Coordinates of C-alpha atoms and ligand atoms in Angstrom, one line a residue:
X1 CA 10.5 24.5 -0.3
X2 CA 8.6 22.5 2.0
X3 CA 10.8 20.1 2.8
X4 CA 10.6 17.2 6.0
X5 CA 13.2 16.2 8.8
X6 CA 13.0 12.2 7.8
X7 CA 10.3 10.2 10.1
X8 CA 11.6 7.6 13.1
X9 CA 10.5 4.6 10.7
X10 CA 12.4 5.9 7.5
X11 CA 15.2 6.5 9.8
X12 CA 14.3 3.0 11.4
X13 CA 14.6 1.4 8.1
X14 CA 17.7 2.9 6.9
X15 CA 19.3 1.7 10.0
X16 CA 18.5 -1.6 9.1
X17 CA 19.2 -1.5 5.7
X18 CA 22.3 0.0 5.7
X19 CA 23.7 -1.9 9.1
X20 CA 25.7 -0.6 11.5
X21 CA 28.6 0.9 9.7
X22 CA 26.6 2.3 7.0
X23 CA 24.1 4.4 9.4
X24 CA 25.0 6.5 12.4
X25 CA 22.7 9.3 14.1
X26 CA 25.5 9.9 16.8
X27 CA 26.7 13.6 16.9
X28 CA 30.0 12.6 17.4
X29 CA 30.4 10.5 14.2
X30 CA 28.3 13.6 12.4
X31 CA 30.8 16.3 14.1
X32 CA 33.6 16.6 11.4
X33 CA 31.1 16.2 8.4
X34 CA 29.2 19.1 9.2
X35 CA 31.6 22.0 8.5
X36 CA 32.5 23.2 5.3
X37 CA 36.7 22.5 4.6
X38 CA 36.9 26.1 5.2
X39 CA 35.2 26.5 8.6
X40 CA 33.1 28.7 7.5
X41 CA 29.9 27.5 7.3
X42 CA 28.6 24.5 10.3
X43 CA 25.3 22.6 9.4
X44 CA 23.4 19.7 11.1
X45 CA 21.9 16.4 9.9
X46 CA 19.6 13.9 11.2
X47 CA 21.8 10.8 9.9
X48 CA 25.2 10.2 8.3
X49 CA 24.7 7.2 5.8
X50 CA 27.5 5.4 4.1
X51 CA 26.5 3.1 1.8
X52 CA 28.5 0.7 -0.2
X53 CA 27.2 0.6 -3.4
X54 CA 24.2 1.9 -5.8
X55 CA 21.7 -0.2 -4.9
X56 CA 22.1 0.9 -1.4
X57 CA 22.0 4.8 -3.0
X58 CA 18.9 4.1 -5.2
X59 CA 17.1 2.7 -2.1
X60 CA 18.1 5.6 -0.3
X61 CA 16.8 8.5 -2.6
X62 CA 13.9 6.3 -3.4
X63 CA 12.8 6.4 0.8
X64 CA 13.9 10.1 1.3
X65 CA 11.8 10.8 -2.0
X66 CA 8.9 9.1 -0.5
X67 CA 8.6 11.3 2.8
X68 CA 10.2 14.4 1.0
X69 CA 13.3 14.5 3.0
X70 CA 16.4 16.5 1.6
X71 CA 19.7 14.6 0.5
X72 CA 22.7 15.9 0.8
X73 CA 25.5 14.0 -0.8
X74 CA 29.3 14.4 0.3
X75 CA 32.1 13.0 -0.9
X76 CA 36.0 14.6 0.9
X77 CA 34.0 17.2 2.7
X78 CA 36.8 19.9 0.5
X79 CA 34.5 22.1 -1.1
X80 CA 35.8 25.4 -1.3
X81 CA 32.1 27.1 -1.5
X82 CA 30.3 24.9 1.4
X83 CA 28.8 22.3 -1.7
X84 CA 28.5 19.7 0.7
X85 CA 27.6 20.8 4.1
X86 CA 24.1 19.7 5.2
X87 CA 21.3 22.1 7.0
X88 CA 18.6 21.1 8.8
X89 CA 17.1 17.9 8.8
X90 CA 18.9 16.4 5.8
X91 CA 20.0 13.1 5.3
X92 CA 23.9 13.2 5.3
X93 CA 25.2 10.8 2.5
X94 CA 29.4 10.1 2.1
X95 CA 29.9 8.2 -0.7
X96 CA 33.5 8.0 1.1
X97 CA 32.9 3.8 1.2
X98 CA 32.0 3.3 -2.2
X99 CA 36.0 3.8 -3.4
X100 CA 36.9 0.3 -5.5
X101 CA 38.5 1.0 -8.7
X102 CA 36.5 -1.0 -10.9
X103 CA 39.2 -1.5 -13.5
X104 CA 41.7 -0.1 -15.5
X105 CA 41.9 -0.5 -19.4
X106 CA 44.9 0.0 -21.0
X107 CA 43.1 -0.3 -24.9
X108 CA 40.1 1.4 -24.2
X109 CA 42.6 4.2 -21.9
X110 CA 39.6 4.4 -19.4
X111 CA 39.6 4.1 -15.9
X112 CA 36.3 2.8 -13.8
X113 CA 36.0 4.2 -10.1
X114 CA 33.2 4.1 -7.6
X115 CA 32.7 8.0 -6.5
X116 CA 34.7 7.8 -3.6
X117 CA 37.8 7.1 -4.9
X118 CA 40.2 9.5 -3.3
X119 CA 42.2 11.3 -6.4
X120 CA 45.8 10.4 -5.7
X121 CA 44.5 6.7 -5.0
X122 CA 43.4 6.9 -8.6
X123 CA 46.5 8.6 -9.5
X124 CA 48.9 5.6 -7.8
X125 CA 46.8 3.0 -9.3
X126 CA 46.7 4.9 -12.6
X127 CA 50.1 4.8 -12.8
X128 CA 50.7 1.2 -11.4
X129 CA 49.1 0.4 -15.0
X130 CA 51.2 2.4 -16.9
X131 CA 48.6 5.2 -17.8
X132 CA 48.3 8.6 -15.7
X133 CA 44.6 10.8 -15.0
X134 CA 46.1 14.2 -15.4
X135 CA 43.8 16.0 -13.3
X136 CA 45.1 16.9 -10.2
X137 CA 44.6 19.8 -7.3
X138 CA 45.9 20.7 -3.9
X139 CA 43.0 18.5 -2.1
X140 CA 44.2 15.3 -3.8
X141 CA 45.1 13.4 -0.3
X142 CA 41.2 13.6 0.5
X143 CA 39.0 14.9 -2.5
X144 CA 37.1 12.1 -4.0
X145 CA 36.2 11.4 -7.3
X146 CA 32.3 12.0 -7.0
X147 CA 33.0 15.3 -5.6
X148 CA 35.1 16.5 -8.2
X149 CA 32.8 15.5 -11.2
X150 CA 30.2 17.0 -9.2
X151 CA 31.8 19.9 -8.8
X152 CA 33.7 20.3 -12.5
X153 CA 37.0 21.0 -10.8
X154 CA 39.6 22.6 -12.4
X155 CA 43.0 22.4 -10.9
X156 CA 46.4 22.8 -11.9
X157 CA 46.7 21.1 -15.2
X158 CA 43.3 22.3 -17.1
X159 CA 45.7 24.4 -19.4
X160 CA 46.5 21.2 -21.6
X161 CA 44.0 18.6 -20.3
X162 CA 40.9 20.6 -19.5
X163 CA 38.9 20.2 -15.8
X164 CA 37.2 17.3 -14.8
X165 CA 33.9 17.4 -17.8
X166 CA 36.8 16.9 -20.0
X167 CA 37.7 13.8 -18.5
X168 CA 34.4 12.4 -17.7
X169 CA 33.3 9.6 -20.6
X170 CA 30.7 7.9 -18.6
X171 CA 28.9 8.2 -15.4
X172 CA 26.6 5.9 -13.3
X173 CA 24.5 8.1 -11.7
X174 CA 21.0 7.8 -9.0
X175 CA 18.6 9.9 -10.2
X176 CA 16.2 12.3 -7.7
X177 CA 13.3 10.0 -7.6
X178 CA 15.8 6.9 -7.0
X179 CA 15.7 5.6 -10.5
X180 CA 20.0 4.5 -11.3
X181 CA 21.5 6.4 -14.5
X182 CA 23.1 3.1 -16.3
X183 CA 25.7 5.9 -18.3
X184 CA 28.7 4.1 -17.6
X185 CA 30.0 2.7 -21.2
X186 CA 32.5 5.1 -22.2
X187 CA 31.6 5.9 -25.4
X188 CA 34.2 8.2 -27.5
X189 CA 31.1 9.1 -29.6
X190 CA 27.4 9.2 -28.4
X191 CA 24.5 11.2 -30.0
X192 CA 21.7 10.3 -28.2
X193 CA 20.7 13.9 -28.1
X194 CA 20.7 15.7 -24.4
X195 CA 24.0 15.0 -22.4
X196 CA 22.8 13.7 -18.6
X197 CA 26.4 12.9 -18.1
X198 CA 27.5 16.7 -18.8
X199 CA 24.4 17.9 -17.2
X200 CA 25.5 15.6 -13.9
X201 CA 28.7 16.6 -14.0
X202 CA 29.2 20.2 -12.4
X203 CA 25.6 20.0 -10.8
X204 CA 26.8 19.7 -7.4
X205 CA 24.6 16.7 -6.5
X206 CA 21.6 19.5 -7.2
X207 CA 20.3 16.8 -9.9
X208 CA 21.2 13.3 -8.6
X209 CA 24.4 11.4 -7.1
X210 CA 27.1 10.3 -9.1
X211 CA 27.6 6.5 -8.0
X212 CA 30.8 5.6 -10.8
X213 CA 32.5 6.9 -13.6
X214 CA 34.7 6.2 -16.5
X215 CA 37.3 8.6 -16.7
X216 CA 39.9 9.0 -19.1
X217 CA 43.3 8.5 -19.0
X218 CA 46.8 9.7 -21.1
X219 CA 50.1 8.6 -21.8
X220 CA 52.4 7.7 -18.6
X221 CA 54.6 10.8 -17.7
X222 CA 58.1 9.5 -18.8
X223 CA 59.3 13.2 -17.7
X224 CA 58.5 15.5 -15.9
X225 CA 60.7 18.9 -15.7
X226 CA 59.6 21.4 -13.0
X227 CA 61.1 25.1 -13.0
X228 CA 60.7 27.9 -10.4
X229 CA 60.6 31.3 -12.1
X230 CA 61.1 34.7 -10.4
X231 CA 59.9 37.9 -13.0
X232 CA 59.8 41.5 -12.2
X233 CA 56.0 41.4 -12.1
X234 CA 53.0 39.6 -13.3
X235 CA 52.9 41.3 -16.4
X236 CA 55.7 38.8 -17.7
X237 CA 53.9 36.2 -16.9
X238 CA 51.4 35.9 -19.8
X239 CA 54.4 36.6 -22.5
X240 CA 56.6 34.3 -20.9
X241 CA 54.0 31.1 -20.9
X242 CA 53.1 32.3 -24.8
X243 CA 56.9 31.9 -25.7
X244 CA 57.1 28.6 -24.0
X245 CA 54.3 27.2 -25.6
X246 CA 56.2 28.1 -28.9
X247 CA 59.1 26.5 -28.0
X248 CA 57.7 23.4 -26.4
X249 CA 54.4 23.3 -27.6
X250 CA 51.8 21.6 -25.5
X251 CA 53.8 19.7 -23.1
X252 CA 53.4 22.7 -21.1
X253 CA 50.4 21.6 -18.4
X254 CA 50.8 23.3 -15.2
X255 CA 51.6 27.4 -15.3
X256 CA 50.5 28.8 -12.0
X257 CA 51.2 32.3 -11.0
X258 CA 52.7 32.8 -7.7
X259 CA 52.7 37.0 -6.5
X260 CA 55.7 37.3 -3.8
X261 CA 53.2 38.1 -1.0
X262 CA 51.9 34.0 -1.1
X263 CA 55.0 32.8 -1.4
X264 CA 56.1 35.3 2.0
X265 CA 52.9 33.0 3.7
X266 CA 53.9 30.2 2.5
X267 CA 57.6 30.3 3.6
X268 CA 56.4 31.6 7.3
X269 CA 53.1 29.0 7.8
X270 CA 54.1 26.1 6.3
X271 CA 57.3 23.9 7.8
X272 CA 60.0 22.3 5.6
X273 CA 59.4 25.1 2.3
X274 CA 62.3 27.3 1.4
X275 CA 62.4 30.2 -1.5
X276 CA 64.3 28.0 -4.4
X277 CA 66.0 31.3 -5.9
X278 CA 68.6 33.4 -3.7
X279 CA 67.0 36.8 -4.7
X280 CA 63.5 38.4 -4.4
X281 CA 61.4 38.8 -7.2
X282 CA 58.1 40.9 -7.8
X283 CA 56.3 37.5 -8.7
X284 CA 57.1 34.0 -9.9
X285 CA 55.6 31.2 -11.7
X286 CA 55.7 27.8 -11.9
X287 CA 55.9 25.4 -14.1
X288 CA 55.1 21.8 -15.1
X289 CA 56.1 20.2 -18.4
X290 CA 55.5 16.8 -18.8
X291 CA 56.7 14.6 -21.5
X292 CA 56.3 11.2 -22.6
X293 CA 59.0 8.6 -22.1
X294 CA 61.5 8.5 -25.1
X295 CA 61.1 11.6 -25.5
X296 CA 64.8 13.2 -26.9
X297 CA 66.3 16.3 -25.0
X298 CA 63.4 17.6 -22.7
X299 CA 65.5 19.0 -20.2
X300 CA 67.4 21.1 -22.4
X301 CA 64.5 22.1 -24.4
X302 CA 63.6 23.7 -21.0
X303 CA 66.3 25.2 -20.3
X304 CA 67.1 27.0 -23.4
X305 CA 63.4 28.0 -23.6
X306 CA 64.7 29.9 -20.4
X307 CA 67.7 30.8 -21.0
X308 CA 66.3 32.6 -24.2
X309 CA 63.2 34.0 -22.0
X310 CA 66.2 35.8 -18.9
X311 CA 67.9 37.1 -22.7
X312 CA 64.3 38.6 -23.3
X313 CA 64.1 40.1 -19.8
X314 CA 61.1 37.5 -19.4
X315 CA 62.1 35.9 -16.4
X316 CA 64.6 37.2 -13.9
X317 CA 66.2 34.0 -12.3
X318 CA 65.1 30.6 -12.7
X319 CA 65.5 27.2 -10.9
X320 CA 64.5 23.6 -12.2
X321 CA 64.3 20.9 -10.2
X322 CA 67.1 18.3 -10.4
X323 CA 64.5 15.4 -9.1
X324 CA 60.9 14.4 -8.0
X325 CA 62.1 15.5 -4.3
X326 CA 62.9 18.9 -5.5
X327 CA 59.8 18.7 -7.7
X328 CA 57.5 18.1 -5.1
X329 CA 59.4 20.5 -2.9
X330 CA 58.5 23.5 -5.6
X331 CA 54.8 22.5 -5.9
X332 CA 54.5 22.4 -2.2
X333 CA 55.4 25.9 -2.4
X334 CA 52.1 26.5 -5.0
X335 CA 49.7 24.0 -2.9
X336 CA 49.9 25.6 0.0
X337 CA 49.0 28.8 -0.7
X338 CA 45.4 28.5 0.6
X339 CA 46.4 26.5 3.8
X340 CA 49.2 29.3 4.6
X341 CA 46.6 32.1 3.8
X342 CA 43.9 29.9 6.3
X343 CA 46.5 30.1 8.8
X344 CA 47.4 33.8 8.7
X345 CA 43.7 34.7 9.1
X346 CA 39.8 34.3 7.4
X347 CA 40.1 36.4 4.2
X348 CA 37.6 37.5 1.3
X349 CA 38.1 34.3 -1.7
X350 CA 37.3 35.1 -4.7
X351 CA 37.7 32.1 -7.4
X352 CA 37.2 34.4 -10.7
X353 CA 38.3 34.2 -14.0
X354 CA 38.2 36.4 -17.5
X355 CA 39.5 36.2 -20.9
X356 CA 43.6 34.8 -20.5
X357 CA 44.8 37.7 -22.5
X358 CA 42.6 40.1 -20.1
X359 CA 44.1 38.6 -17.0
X360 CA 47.5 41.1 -16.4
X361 CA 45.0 44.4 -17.1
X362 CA 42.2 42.7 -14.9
X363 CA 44.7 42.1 -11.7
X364 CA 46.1 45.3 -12.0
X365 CA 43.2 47.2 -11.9
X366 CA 41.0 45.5 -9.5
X367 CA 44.0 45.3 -7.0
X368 CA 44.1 49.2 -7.3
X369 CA 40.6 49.6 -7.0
X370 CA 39.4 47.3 -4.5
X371 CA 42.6 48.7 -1.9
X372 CA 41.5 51.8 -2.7
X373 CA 37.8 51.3 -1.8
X374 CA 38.8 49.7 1.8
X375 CA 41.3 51.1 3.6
X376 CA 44.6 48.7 4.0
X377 CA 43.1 45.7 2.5
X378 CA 45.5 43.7 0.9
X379 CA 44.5 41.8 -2.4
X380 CA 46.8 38.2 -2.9
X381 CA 45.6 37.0 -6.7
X382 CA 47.3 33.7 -7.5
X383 CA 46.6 30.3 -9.4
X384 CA 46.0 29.2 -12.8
X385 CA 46.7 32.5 -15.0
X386 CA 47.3 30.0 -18.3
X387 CA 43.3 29.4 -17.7
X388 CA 42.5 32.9 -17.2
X389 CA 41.3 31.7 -13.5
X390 CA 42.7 33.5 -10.8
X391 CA 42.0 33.6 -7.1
X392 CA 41.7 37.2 -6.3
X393 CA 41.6 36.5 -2.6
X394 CA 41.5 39.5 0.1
X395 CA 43.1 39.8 3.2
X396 CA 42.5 42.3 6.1
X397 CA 44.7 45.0 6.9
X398 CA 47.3 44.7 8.7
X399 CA 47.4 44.6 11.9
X400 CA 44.1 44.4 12.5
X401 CA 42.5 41.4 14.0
X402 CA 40.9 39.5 10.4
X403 CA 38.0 38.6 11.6
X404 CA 35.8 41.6 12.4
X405 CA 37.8 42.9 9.4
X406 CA 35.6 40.0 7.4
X407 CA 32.4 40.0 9.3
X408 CA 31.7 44.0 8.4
X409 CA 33.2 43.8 4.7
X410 CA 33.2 40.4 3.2
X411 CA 29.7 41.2 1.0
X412 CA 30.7 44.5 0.2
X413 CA 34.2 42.7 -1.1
X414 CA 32.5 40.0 -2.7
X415 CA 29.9 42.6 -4.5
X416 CA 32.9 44.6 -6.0
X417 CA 35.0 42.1 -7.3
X418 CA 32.3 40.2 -9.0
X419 CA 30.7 43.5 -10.3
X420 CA 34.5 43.8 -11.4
X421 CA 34.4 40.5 -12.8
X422 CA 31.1 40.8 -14.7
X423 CA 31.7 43.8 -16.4
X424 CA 34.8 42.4 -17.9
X425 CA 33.1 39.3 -19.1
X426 CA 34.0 36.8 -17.0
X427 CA 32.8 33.9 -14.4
X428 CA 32.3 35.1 -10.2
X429 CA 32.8 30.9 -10.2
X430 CA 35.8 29.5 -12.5
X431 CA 36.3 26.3 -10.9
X432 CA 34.8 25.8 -7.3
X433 CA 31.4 26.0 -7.9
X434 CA 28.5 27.9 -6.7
X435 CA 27.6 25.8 -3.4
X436 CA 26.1 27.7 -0.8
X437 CA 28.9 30.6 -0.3
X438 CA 28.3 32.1 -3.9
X439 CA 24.7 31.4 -4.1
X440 CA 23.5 35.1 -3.1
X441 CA 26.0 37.0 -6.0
X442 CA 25.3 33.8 -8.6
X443 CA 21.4 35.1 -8.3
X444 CA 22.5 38.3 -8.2
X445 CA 24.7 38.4 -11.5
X446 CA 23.5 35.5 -13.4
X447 CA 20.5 37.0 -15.2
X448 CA 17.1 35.7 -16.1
X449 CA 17.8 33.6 -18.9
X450 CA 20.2 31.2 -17.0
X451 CA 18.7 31.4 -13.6
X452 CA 15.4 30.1 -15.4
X453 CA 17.3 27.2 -17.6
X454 CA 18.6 26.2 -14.7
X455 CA 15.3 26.4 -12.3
X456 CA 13.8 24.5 -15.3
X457 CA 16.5 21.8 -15.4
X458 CA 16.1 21.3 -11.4
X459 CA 12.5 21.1 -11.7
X460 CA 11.8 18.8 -14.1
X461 CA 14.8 16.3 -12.6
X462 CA 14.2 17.1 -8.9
X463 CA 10.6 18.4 -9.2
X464 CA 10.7 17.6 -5.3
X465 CA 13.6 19.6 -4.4
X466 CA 15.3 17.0 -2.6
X467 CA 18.6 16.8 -4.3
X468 CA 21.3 18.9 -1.9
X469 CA 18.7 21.9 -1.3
X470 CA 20.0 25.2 -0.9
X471 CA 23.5 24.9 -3.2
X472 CA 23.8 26.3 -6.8
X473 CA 20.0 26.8 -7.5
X474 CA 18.8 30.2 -6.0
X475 CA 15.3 29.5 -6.0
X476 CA 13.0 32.4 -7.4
X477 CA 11.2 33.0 -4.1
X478 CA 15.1 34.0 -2.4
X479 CA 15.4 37.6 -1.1
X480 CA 17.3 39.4 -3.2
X481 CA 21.5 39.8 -2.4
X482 CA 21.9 42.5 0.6
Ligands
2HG501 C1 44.0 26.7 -5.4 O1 44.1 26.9 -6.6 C2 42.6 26.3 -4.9 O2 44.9 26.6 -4.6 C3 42.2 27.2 -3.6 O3 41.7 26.4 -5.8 C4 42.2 28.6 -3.9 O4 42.1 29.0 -1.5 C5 41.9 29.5 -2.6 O5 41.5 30.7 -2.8
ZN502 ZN1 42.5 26.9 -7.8

């Protein structure tokens, strides 16, 4: 795609326009925007641009349009798949300054926000109305709101409220050639045939930049009742969430499977965590129900839900959290997974997921088969199992320095699991996108009637290519995969 590095006068008048906090071309100020979260992947810009609101946006897809020069938007810099890291001459945009919360509506349960709305500002302010946005993740402190429509995350309460499309109800968007998307009324039914807002949401900036959106909200938590489950092993899991469902119906929202091996890195990277139960167990689980206020007995629904799953040799010892202190302790102890396996050394990620009930077989068998094919590796599959979306993530062996571990096997890795993956029907991407690290196995796998809707989409909205270049789109003149 011939694309141009943006001319001294556009660059000139986006200065101008934009003024001084809004436009910078100083590496220093570029520095920490130009490597993914991960550190895996380091880009480069001509400019970063902050603008403040739409109009600013609009005039700046409308100029880059104009001389052909690539857009890259950004919103927390926390993609897990390099989404938002910029290459070449691209125009750098953070919507990091457009973050007012437009309003809050209790009747129509909808909350406005600009796209850079950080999600646990939206959370507080959420709740400071009495209302709650369920979706939350590990990146909450710094991922913002643009990002995570733009990315459909997922998280770790998708199990009863779905990921972020399921929240979405209207979204102001600037389209490719600068023209704004005025989608913002949040209609609970609209049938105006094709869905831009759907089509936006999930496209990881590939088809426009999401400016605002109304997202829904639900009921205040009144209670919340956190438990720390150790099981023999990961086959328990599945049964164990089934029968609690049963019992408590869909009050259940977070079930996130923990294998003893992340909660060893947890408990030796990360300060202030402690193992909650006094024996070892061959996995554990946790678990988030959350009720609204009024509601009779929820603790000791829990608790006899159990108490009858230890008399079904379900669960093997179990903990509940007495308060939000010891609440927050125990989800500290799921969060951090990725940051403790980061510390311990680079390993192959793998964000897959296949039918729920497919899940316990799935694990098991990949596990044996991808530490049989390379020598000592050691697989650590965690996360959202009540989703079917597991992160079957793996590490080098031990003992041996990670990195050159990674270097001469990450492909061949990646290439198994997702061959793994496809052949029992499910997703190489479950909830962190395609960006720039899954781009070579998403052309790979994806076959030729999605890769051409989707060529077909991009083309008709971004006919110039502009839009984020190089993420989720493998375009059909890329070499093939190695
Ligand atoms: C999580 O569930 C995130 O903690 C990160 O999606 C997963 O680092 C990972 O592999
Ligand atoms: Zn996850």
């Amino acid at each position: 795609m011939n694309l141009n590095e943006p001319s001294p006068d556009l660059l000139r008048k986006l200065a101008e326009r934009l003024g001084p906090k809004g436009f910078t071309a100083d590496a220093v100020d570029l520095d920490p925007w130009l490597t993914d979260w991960r550190g895996r992947v380091r880009g480069s810009a001509a400019a970063l641009l902050s603008p403040v609101n739409r109009d600013e946006v609009a005039d700046i897809v409308r100029w880059a349009a104009a001389e052909r020069v690539a857009v890259v938007p950004q919103g927390g810099n926390t993609s897990m798949v390099a989404g938002a890291t910029p290459a070449g001459g691209a125009l750098l945009l953070s919507l990091r300054r457009m973050n007012a919360i437009r309003g809050i509506s209790h009747q129509e349960n909808i909350a406005t926000v600009e796209a850079g709305v950080i999600l646990s500002d939206l959370h507080r302010a959420a709740e400071a109305a009495g209302r709650r946005f369920p979706l939350s993740l590990a990146a909450k402190d710094s991922a913002t709101i643009g990002g995570l429509i733009s990315t459909n995350a997922g998280g770790t309460q998708v199990l009863r409220f779905g990921p972020m499309r399921a929240l979405v109800l209207g979204l102001e968007a600037v389209l490719p050639d600068g023209q704004i998307f005025e989608g913002l009324s949040a209609l609970r039914k609209d049938n105006r045939g094709y869905d831009l807002r759907q089509l936006l949401a999930g496209a990881e900036g590939t088809l426009g930049i999401v400016t605002a959106a109304s997202l829904r909200l639900e009921a205040a938590v009144g209670e919340r009742i956190v438990a720390w489950v150790g099981m023999a092993d990961a086959d328990k899991a599945l049964p164990l969430l089934r029968m609690l469902e049963d019992r408590i119906g869909d009050a259940i929202e977070g079930f996130e499977l923990v294998p003893s091996v992340a909660l060893e890195l947890v408990l030796r990277h990360i300060e202030r965590t402690r193992d909650p139960l006094a024996g070892k167990h061959g996995c554990y689980a946790l678990i988030e129900a959350a009720f609204p206020s009024g509601t009779p007995a929820a603790r000791e629904a829990i608790e006899a839900a159990l108490m009858e799953a230890m008399e079904r040799g379900l669960v093997e010892d179990a903990s509940i959290a007495s308060n939000e202190a010891q609440a927050v302790a125990l989800w500290a102890l799921r969060e951090n997974i990725s940051e403790a396996e980061r510390l311990d050394g680079i390993s192959v990620k793998h964000d897959i997921s296949v039918p729920v009930s497919d899940m316990p077989r799935f694990m098991e068998s990949a596990t044996r088969q991808v530490e049989a094919a390379f020598a000592g590796a050691r697989v650590i599959a965690f996360g959202h199992l009540g989703d079917g979306n597991i992160h079957f993530n793996v590490r080098s062996p031990a003992g041996q320095a990670a990195q050159p571990w990674f270097d001469a096997n990450n492909a061949a890795v990646n290439r198994m699991v997702h061959d793994l993956v496809t052949a029992a029907g499910g997703s190489i991407s479950a909830e962190h996108g395609i960006g720039q690290l899954k781009l070579a196995e998403f052309a790979r796998i994806a076959g030729p009637a999605r890769l051409d809707a989707l060529r077909a989409i991009k083309q008709a909205l971004d006919p110039l290519g502009i839009m984020n270049p190089g993420k989720l789109v493998p375009l059909a003149s890329d070499p093939p995969a190695p």
